XYZ file of C-alpha atoms in Angstrom:
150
model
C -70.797 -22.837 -3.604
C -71.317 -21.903 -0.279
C -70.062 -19.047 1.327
C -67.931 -21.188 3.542
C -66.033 -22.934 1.372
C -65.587 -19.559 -0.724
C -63.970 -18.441 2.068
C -61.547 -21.513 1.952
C -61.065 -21.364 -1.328
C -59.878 -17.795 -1.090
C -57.649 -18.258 1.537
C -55.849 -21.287 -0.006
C -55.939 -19.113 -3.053
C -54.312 -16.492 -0.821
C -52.004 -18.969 0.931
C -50.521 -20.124 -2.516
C -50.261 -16.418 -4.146
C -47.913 -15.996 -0.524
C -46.157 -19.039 -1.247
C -45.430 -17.606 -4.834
C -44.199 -14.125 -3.544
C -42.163 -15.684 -0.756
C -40.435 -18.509 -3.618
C -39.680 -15.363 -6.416
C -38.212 -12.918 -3.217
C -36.178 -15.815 -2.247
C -34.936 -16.318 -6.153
C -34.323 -12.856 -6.879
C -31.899 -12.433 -3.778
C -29.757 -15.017 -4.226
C -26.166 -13.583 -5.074
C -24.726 -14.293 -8.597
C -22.075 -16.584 -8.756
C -19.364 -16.761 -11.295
C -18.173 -20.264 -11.950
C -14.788 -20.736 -13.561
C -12.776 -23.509 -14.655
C -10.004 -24.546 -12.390
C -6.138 -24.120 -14.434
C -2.493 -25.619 -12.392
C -0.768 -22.759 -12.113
C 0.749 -20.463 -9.591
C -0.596 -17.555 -8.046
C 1.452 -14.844 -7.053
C 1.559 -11.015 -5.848
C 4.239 -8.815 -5.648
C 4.449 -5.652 -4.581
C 7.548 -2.942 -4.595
C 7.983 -0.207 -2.687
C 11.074 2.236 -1.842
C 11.792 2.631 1.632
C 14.207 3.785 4.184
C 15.478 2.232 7.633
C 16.333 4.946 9.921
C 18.572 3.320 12.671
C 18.442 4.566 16.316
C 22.095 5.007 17.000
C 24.986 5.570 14.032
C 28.346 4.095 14.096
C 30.829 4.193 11.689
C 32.799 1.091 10.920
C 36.247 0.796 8.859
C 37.773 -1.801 7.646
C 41.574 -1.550 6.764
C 40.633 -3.006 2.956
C 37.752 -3.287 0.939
C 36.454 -6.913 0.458
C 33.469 -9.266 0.027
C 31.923 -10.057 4.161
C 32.862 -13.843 4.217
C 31.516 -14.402 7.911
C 30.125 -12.513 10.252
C 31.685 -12.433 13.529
C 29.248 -10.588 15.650
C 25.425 -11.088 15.412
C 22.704 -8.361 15.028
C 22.370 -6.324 18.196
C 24.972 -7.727 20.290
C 27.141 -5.542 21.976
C 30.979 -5.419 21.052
C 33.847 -3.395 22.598
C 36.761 -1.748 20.491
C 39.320 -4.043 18.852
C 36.492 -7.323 18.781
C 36.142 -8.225 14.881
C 32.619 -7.685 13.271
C 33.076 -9.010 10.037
C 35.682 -11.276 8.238
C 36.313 -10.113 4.975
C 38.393 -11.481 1.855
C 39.989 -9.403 -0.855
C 38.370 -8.802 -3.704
C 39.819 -8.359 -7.075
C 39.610 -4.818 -8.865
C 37.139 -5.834 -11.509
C 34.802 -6.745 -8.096
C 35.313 -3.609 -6.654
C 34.968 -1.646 -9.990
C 31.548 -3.839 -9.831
C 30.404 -2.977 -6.601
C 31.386 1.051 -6.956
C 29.128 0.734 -10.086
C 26.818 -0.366 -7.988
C 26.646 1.837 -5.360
C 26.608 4.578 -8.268
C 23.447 3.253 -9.498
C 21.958 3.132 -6.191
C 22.754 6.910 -5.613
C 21.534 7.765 -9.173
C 18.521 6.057 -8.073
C 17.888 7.734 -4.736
C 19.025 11.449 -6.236
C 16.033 10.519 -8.877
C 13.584 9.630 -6.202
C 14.625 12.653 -4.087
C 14.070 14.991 -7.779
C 10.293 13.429 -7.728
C 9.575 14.014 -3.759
C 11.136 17.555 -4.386
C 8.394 17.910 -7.907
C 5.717 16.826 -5.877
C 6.740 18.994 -2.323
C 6.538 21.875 -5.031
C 3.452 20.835 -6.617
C 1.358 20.669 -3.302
C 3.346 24.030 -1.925
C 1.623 25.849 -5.290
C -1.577 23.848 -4.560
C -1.640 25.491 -1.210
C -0.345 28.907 -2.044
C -3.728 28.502 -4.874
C -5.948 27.630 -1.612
C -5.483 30.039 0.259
C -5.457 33.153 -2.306
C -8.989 31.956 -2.855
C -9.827 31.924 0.627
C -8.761 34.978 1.206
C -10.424 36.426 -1.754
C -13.529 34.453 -0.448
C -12.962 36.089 2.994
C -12.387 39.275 2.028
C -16.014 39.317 -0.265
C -17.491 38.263 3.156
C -18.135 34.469 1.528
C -16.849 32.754 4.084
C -16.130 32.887 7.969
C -13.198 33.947 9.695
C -13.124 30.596 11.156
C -13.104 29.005 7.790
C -10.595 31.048 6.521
């Protein structure tokens, strides 16, 4: 063989060992994909949260009796002057209104509980805090730390 065509032959040997490297780079960085079988069904999220609407401006409104709101007269933010009906409401039996004070018991229940855990936790990061900073002022005091830091 001549020293040309060893030449060739070790460049196509070359050119195919490239080929090689570039085909298992490209195989090795393809993502995995996870193939599953398609089911009928729904999908759904749901997510629950407590929360609070704090209203710009408070008014308090009074009806002569309690009732059930059948209609209601005046829409969302739309100005009405004293005297103009808001609501029209009809009479609800006592076993309704027994109901709906039950009701609004549980909902209070439910809000003094949730006020109890904000008040556990307040208390929990106030000792957290009051833990802090007697180590950093232990940590200041042994010269550990900067003034700056604590």
């Amino acid at each position: 063989m001549s020293s040309k065509s060893k030449k060739i032959f070790l460049i196509m040997i070359g050119f195919v060992l490239v080929l090689i490297a570039a085909g298992l780079f490209y195989y090795f960085s393809l993502p995995e994909v996870r193939v599953v079988r398609v089911q009928k069904g729904s999908i759904s999220e749901t997510a629950e949260e407590t929360g609070y609407v704090r209203a710009k401006e408070f008014y308090d409104v009074q009806a002569p009796t309690a009732g059930q709101i059948i209609k209601l007269v005046a829409a969302n933010g739309q100005p009405v002057k004293k005297g103009q009906p808001i609501v029209i409401l009809q009479n609800l039996p006592v076993e309704t209104q027994l109901a709906t004070l039950n009701r609004n018991i549980l909902a209070a229940v439910a809000d003094r509980d949730n006020s109890k855990a904000i008040i556990n936790i307040a208390k929990t990061d106030l000792e957290e805090a009051k833990k802090d900073i007697a180590r950093k002022t232990s940590l200041y005091k042994s010269g550990v730390i900067s003034q700056v830091e604590y």
